[in-house]
PDB file of C-alpha atoms and ligand atoms in Angstrom:
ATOM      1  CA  UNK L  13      16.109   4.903  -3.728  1.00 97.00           C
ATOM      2  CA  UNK L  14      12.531   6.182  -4.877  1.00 98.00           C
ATOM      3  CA  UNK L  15      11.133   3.739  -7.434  1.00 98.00           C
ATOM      4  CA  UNK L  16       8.159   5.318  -9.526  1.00 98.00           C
ATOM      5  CA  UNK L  17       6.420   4.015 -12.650  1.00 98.00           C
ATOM      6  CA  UNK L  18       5.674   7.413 -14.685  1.00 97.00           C
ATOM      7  CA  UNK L  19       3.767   7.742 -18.083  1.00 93.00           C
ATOM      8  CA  UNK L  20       5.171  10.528 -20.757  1.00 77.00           C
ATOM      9  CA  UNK L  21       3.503  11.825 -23.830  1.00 74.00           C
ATOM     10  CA  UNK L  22       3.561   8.317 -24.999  1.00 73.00           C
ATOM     11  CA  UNK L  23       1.500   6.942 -22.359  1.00 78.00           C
ATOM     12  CA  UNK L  24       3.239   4.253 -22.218  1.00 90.00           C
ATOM     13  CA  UNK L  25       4.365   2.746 -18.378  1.00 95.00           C
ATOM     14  CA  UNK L  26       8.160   3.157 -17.276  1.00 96.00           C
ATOM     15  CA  UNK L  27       9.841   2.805 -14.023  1.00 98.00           C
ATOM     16  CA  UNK L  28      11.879   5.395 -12.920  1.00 98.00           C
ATOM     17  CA  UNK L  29      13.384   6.923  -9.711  1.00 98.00           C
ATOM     18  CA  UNK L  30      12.798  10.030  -8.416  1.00 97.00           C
ATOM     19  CA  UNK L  31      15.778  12.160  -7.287  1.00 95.00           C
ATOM     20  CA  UNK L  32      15.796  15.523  -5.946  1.00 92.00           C
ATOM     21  CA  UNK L  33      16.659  16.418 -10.094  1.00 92.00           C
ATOM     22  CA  UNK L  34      13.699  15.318 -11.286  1.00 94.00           C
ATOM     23  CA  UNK L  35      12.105  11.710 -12.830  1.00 97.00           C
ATOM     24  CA  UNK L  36      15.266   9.392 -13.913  1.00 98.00           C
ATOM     25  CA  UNK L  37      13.985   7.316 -17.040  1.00 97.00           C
ATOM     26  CA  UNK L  38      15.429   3.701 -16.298  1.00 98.00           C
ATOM     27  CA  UNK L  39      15.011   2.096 -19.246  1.00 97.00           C
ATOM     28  CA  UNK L  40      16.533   5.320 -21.935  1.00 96.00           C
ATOM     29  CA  UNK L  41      19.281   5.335 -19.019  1.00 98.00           C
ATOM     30  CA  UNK L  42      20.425   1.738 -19.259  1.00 98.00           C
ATOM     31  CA  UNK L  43      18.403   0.112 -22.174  1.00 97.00           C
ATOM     32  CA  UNK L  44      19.416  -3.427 -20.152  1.00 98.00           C
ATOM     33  CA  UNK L  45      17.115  -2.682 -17.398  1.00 98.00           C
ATOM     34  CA  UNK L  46      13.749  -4.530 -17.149  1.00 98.00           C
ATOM     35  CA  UNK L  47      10.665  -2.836 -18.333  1.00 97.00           C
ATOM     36  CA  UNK L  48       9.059  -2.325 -15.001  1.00 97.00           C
ATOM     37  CA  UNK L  49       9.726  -2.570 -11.420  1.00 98.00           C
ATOM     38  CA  UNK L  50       8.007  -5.834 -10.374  1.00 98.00           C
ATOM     39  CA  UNK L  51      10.317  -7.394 -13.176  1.00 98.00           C
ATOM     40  CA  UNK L  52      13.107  -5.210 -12.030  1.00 98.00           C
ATOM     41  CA  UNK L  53      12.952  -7.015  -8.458  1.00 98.00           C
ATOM     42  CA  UNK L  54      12.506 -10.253 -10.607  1.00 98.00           C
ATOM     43  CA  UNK L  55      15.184  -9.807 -12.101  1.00 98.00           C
ATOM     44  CA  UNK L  56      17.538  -8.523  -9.170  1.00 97.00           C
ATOM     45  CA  UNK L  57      18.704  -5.148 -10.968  1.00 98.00           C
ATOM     46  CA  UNK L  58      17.863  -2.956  -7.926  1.00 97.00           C
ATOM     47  CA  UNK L  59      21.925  -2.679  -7.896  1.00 97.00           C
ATOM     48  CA  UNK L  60      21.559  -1.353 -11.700  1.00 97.00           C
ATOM     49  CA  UNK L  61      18.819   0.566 -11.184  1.00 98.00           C
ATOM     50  CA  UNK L  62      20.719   2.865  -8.512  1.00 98.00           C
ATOM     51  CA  UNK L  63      23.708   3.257 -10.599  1.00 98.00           C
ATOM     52  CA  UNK L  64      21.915   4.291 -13.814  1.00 97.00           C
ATOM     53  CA  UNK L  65      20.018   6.841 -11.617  1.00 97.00           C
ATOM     54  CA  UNK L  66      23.205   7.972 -10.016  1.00 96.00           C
ATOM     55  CA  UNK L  67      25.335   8.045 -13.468  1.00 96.00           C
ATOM     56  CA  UNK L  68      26.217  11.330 -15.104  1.00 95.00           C
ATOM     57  CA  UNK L  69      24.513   9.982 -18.506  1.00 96.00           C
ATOM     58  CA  UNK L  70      21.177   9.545 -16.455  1.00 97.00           C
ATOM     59  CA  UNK L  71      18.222  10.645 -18.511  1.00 97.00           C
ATOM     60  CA  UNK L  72      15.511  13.090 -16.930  1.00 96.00           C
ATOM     61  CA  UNK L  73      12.209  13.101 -17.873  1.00 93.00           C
ATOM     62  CA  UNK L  74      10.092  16.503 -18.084  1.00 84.00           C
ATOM     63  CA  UNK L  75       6.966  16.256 -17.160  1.00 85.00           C
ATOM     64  CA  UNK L  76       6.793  12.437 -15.948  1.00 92.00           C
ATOM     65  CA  UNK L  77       3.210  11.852 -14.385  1.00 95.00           C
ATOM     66  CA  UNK L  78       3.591   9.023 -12.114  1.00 97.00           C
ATOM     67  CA  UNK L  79       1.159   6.457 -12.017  1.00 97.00           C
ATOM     68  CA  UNK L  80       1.168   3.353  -9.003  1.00 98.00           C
ATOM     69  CA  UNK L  81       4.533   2.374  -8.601  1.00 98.00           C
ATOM     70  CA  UNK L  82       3.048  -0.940  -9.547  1.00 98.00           C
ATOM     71  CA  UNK L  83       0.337  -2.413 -11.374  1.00 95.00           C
ATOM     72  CA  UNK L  84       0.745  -5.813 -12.039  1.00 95.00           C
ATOM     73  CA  UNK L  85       1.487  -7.745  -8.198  1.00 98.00           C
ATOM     74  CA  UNK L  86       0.814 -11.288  -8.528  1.00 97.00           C
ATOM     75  CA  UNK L  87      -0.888 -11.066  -5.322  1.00 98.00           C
ATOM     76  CA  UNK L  88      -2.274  -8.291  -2.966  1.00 98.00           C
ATOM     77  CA  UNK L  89      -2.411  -9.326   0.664  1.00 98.00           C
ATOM     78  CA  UNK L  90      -3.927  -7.087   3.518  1.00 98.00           C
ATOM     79  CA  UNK L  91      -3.950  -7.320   7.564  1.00 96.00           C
ATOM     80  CA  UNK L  92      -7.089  -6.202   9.045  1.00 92.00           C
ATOM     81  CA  UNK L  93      -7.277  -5.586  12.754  1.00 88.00           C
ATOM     82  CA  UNK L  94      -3.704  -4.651  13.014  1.00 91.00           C
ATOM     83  CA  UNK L  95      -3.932  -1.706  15.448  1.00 90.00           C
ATOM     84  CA  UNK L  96      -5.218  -2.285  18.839  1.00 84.00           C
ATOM     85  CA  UNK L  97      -7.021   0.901  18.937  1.00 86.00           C
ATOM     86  CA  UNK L  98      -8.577   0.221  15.897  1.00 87.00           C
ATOM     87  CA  UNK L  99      -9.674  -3.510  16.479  1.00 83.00           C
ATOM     88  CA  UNK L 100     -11.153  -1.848  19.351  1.00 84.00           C
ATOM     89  CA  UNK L 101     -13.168   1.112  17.664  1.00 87.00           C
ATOM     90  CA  UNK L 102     -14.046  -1.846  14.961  1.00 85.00           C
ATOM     91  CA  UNK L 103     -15.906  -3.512  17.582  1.00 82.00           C
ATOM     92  CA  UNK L 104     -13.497  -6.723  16.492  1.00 76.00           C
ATOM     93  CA  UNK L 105     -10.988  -6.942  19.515  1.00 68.00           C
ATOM     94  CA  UNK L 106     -11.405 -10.687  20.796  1.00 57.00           C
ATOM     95  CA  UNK L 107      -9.649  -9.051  23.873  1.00 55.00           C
ATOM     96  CA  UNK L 108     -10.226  -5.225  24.105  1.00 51.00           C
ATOM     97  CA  UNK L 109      -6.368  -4.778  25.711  1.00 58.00           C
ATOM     98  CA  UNK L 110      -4.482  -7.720  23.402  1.00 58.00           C
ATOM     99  CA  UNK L 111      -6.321  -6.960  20.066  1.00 62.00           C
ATOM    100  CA  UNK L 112      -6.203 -10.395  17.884  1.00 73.00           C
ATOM    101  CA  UNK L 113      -3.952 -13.142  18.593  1.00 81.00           C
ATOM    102  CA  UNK L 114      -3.268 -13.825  15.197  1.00 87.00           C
ATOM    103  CA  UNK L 115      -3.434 -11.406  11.815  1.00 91.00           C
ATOM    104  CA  UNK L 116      -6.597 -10.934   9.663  1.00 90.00           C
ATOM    105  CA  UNK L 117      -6.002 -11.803   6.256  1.00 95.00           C
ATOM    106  CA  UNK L 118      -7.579 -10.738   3.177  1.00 95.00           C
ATOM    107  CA  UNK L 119      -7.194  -9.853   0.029  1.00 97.00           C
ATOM    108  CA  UNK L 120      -7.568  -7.282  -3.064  1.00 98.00           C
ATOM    109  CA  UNK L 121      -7.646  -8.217  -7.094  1.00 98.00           C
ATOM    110  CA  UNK L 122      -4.866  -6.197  -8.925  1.00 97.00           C
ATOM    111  CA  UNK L 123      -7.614  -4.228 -10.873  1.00 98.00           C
ATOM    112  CA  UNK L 124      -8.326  -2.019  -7.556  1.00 98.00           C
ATOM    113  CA  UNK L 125      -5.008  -0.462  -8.176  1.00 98.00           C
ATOM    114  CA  UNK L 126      -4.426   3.158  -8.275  1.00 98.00           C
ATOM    115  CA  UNK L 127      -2.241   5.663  -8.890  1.00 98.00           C
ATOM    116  CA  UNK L 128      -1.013   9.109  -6.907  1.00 98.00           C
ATOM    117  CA  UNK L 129      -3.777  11.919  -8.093  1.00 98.00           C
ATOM    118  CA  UNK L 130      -5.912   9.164  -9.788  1.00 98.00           C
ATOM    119  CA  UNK L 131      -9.189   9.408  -8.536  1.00 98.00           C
ATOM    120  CA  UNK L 132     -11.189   6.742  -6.417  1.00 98.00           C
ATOM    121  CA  UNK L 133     -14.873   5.867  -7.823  1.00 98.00           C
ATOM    122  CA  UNK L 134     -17.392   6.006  -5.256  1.00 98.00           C
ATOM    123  CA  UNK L 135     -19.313   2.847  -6.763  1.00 98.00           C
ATOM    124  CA  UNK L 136     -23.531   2.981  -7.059  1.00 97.00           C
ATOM    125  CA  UNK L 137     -23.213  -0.317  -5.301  1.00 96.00           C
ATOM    126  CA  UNK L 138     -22.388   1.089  -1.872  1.00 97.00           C
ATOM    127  CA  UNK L 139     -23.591   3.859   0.160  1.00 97.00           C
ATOM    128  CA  UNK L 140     -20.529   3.403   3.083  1.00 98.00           C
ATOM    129  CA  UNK L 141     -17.753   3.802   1.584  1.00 98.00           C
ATOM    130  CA  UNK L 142     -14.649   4.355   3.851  1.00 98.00           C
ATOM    131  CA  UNK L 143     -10.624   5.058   4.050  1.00 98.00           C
ATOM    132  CA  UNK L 144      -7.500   3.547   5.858  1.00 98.00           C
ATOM    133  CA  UNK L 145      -4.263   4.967   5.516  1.00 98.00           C
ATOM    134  CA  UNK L 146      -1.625   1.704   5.729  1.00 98.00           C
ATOM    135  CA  UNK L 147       2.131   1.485   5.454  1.00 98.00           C
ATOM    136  CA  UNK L 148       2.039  -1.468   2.452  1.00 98.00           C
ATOM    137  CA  UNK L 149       5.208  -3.582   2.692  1.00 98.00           C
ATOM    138  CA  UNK L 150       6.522  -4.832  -0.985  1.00 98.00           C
ATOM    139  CA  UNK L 151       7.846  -8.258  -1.464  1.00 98.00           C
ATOM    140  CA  UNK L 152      11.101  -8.186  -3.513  1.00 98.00           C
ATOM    141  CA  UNK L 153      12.694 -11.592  -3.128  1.00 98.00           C
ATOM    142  CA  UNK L 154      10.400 -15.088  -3.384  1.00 98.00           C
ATOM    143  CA  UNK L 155       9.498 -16.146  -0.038  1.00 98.00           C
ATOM    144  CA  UNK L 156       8.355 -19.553   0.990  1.00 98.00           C
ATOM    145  CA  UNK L 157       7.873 -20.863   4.679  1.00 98.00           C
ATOM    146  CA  UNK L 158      10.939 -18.050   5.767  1.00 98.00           C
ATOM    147  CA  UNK L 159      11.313 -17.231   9.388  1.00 98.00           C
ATOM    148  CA  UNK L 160      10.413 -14.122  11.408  1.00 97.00           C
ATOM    149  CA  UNK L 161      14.662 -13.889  11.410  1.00 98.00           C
ATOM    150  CA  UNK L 162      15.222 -13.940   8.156  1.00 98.00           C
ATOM    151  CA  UNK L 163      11.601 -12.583   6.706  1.00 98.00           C
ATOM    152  CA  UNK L 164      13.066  -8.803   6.207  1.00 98.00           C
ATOM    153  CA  UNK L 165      15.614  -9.916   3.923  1.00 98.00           C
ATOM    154  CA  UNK L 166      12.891 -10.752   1.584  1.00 98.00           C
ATOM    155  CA  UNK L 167      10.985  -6.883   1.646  1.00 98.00           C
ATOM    156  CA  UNK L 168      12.070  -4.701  -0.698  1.00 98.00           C
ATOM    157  CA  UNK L 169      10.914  -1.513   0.146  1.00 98.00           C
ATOM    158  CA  UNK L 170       7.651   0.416   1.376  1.00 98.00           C
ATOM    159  CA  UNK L 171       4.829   2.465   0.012  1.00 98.00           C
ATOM    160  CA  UNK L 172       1.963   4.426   1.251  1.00 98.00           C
ATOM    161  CA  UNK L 173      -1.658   2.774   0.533  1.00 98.00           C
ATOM    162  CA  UNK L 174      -5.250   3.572   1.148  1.00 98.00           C
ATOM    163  CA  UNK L 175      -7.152   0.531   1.766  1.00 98.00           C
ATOM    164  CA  UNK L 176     -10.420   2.136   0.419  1.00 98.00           C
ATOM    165  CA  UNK L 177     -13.932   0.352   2.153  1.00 98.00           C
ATOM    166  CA  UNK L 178     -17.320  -0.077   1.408  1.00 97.00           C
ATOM    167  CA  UNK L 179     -18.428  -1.086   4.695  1.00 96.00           C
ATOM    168  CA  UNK L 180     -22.162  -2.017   3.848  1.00 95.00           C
ATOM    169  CA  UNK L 181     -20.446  -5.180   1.466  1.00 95.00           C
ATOM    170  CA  UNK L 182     -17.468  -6.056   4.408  1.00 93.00           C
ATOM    171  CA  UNK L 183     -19.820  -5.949   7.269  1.00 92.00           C
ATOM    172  CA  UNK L 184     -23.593  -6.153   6.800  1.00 92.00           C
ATOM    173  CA  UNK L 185     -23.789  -8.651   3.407  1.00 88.00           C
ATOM    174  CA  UNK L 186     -24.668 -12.290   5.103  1.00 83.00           C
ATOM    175  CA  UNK L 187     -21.669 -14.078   6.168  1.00 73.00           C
ATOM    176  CA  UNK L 188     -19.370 -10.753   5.337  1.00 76.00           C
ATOM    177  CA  UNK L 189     -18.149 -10.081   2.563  1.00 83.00           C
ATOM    178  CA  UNK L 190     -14.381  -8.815   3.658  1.00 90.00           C
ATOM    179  CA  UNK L 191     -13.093  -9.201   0.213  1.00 92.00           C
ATOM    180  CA  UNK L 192     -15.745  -8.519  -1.761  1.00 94.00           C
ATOM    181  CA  UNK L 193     -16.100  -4.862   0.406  1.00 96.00           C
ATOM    182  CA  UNK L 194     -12.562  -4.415  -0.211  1.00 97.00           C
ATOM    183  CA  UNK L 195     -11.587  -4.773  -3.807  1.00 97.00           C
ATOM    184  CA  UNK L 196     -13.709  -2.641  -6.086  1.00 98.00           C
ATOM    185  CA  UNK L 197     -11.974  -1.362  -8.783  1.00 98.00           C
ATOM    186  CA  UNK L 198     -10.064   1.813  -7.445  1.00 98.00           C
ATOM    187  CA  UNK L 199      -9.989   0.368  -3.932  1.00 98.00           C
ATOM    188  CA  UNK L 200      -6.318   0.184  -3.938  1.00 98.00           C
ATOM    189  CA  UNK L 201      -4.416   3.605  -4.147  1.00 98.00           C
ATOM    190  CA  UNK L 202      -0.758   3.119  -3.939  1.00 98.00           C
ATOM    191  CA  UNK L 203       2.245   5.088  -4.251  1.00 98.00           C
ATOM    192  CA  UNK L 204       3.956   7.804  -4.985  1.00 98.00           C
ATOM    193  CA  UNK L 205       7.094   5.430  -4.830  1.00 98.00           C
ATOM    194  CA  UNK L 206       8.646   2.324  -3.340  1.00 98.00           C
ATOM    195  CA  UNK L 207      11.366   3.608  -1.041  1.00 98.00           C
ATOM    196  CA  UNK L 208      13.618   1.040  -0.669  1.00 98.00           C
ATOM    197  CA  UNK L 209      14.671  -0.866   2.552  1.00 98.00           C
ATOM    198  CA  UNK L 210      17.919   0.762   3.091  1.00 97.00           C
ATOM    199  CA  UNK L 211      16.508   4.502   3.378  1.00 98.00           C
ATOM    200  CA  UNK L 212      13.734   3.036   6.223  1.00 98.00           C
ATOM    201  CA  UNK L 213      15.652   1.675   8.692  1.00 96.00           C
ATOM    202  CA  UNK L 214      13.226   2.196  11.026  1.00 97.00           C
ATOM    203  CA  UNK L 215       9.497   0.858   9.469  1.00 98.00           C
ATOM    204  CA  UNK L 216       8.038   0.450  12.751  1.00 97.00           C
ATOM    205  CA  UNK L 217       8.078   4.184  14.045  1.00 97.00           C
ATOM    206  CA  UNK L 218       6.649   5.979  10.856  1.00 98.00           C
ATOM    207  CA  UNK L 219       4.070   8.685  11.873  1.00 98.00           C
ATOM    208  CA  UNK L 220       1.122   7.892   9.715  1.00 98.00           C
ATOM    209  CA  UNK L 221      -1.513  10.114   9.114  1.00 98.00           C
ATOM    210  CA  UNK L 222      -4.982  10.148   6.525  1.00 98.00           C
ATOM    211  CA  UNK L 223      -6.213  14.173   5.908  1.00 98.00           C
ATOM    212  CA  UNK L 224      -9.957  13.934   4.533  1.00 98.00           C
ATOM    213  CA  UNK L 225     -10.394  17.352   2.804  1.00 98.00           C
ATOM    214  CA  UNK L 226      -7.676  18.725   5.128  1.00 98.00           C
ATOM    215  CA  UNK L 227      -8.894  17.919   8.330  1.00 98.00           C
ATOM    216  CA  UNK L 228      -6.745  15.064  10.050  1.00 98.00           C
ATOM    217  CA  UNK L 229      -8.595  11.890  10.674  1.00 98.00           C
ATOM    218  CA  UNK L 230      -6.251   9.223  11.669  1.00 98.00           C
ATOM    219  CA  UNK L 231      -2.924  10.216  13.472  1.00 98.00           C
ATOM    220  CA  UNK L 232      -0.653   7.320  14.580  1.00 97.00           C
ATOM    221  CA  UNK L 233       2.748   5.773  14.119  1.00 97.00           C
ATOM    222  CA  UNK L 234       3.656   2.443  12.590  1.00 97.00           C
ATOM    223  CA  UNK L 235       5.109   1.450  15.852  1.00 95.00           C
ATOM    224  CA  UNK L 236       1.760   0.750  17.188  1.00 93.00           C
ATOM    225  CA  UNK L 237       1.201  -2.753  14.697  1.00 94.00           C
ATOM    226  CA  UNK L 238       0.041  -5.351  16.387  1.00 93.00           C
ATOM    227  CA  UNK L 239       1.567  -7.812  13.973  1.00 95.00           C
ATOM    228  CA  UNK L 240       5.485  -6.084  12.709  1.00 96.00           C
ATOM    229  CA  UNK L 241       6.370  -6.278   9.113  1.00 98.00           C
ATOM    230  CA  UNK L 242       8.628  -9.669   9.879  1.00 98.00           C
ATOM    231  CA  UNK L 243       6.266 -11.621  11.392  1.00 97.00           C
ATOM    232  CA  UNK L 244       3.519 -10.838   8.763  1.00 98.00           C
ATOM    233  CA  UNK L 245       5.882 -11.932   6.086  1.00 98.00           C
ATOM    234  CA  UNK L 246       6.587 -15.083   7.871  1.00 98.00           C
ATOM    235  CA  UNK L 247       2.885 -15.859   8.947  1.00 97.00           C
ATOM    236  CA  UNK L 248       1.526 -15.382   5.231  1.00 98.00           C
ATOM    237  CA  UNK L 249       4.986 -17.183   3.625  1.00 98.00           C
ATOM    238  CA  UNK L 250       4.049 -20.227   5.584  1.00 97.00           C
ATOM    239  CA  UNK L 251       0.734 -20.500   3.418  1.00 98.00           C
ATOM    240  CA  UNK L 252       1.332 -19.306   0.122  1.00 98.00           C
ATOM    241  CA  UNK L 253       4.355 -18.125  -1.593  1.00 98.00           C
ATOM    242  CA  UNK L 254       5.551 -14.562  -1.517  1.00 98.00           C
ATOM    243  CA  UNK L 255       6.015 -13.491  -5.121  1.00 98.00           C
ATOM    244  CA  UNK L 256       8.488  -9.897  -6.368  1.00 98.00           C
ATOM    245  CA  UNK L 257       6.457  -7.209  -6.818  1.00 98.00           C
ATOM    246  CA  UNK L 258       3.832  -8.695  -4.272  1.00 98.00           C
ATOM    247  CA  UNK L 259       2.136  -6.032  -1.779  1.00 98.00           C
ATOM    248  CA  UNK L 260       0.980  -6.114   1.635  1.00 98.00           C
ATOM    249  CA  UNK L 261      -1.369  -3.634   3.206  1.00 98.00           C
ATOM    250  CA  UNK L 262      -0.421  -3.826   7.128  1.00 98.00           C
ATOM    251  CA  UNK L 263      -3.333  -2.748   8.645  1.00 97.00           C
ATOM    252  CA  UNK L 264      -4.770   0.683   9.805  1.00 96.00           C
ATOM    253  CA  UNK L 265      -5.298   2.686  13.276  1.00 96.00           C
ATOM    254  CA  UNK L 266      -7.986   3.952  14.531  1.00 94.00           C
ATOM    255  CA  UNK L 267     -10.289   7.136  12.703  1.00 96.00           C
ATOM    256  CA  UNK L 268     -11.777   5.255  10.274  1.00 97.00           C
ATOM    257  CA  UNK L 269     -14.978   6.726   9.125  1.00 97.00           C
ATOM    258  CA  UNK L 270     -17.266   3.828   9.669  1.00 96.00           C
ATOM    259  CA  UNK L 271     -16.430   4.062  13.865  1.00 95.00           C
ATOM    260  CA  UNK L 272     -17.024   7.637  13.654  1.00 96.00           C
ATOM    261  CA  UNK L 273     -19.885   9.357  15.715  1.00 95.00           C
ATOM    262  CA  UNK L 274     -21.777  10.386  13.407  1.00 97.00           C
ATOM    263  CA  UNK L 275     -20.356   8.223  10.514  1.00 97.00           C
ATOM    264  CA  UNK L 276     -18.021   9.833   7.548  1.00 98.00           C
ATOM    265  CA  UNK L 277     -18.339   8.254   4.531  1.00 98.00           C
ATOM    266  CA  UNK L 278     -16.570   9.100   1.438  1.00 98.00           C
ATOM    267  CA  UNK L 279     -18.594  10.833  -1.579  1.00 98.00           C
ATOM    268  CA  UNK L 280     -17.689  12.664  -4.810  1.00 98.00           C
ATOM    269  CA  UNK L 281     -15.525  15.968  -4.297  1.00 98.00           C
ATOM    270  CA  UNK L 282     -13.577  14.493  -1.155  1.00 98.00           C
ATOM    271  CA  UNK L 283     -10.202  14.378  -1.388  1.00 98.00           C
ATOM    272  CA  UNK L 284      -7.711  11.617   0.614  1.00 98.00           C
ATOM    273  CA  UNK L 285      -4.142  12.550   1.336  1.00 98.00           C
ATOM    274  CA  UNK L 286      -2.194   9.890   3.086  1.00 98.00           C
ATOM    275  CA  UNK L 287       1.072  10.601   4.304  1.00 98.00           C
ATOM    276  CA  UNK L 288       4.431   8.293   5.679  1.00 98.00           C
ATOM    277  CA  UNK L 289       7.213   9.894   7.030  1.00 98.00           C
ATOM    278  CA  UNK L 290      10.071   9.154   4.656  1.00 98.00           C
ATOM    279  CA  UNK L 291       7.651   7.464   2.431  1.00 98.00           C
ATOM    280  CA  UNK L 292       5.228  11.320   1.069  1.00 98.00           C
ATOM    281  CA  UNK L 293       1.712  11.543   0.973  1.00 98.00           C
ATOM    282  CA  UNK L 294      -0.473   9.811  -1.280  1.00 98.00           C
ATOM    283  CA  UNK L 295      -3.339  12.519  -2.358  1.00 98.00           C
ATOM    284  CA  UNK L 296      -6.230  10.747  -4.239  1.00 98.00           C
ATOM    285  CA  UNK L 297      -9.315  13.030  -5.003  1.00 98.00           C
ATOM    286  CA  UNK L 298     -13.568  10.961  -5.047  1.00 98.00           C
ATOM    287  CA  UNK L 299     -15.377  10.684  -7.971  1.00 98.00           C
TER     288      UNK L 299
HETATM  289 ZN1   ZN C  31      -7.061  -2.136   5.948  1.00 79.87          ZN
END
């Protein structure tokens, strides 16, 4: 199952699920259905969900925008350093054939979310701003201190994110500044829809790719991660708890701008199309 959040003429947020008819309206379908879908998984109606969408009464929507499937995660959690080949072109690999022996955490404020076709502000406040195209894991259960074993039961599904940079704040402000260089508002394009667990079966050998204006800049699979999905959701569930509706950026390989020779930065006109096999591309135009 696709889940989607669309607006209509109303402008008002719904979650949906995209079939191959169109943009199923959730709520008009089955009026009992929550509102959106971090309080669908909080609420456990993923069963209800699929049946409305499947149901002969199912109600399509004509010309549904969809927005970021969601908007309002308690908590955004990222990886850094989670391809070797990228740890290595970051200059950041404590062991240039190992990578890190344990993830890079940081973390993004809900306000740097953004939807498919929304466009990312390049901020006055940084002159190196950069993309990574990540597979972003969604939390659809509560998790707290859960083993590697049972960690997948607690994921959800997966969407496509673009873990949007300004270098010159994560890397040259005193100290770093990870999170600061991270979370700008607009930082956080996700989307076009949470594809649900059973239609991955296989989130570890996704090709993953990031197009700048076309032209392919990162290439890789998801089979490369240092760190798998179930042992991220077990390292970070032994610190804080995992929340419905919570999202984790895994990491990104290597062709990042920033390790380029020359540099590519991203500036007003570019345009960033991230696609996941099974999971579509997420296309997100610079302003
Ligand atoms: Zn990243």
């Amino acid at each position: 199952m696709k889940l989607v959040t669309f607006c209509c003429e109303s402008k008002e947020l719904r979650p949906g699920v995209l079939t191959e008819a169109g943009v199923v309206d959730l709520v008009a379908t089955d009026p009992s259905i929550s509102s959106s879908i971090r309080e669908i998984f909080v609420n456990d109606e993923l069963k209800k969900a699929s049946a409305a969408a499947a149901s002969d009464s199912a109600v399509l929507v004509q010309n549904a925008t969809l927005r970021a499937p969601i908007s309002d995660p308690q908590k955004i959690v990222c990886i850094g350093l989670n391809y070797r080949e990228h740890a290595i072109e970051s200059g950041m690999a404590k062991d240039s054939e190992f990578g890190p022996s344990e993830p890079t955490v940081f973390s993004k404020f809900p306000s740097a979310i953004l939807g498919p076709e929304e466009s990312i502000n390049i901020p006055a406040a940084s002159k190196e701003v950069d993309y990574e195209a990540e597979l972003v894991v969604v939390v659809g259960r509560r998790a707290k201190a859960v083993s590697k074993a049972e960690a997948m039961d607690y994921v959800a599904g997966y969407t496509i994110g673009n873990d949007v940079s300004a270098r010159d704040w994560q890397l040259k402000k005193p100290g770093g500044q990870w999170m600061m260089g991270k979370t700008f508002d607009t930082f956080a394009p996700i989307g076009p829809a949470i594809v649900t667990t059973d239609e991955i079966p296989n989130p570890e050998s996704l090709s993953i790719t990031l197009r700048l204006n076309g032209e392919t800049m990162q290439d890789s699979t998801t089979g490369e991660l240092i760190f798998g999905i179930a042992e991220v959701v077990s390292y970070l569930s032994q610190v804080f708890t995992l929340e419905p509706g919570d999202l984790i950026f895994t990491g990104t390989p290597s062709g990042v701008g920033f390790a380029r020779k020359p540099p590519v930065f991203l500036k007003a006109g570019d345009v960033c199309e991230v696609e996941i096999e099974g999971l579509g591309v997420l296309r997100n135009p610079c302003v």
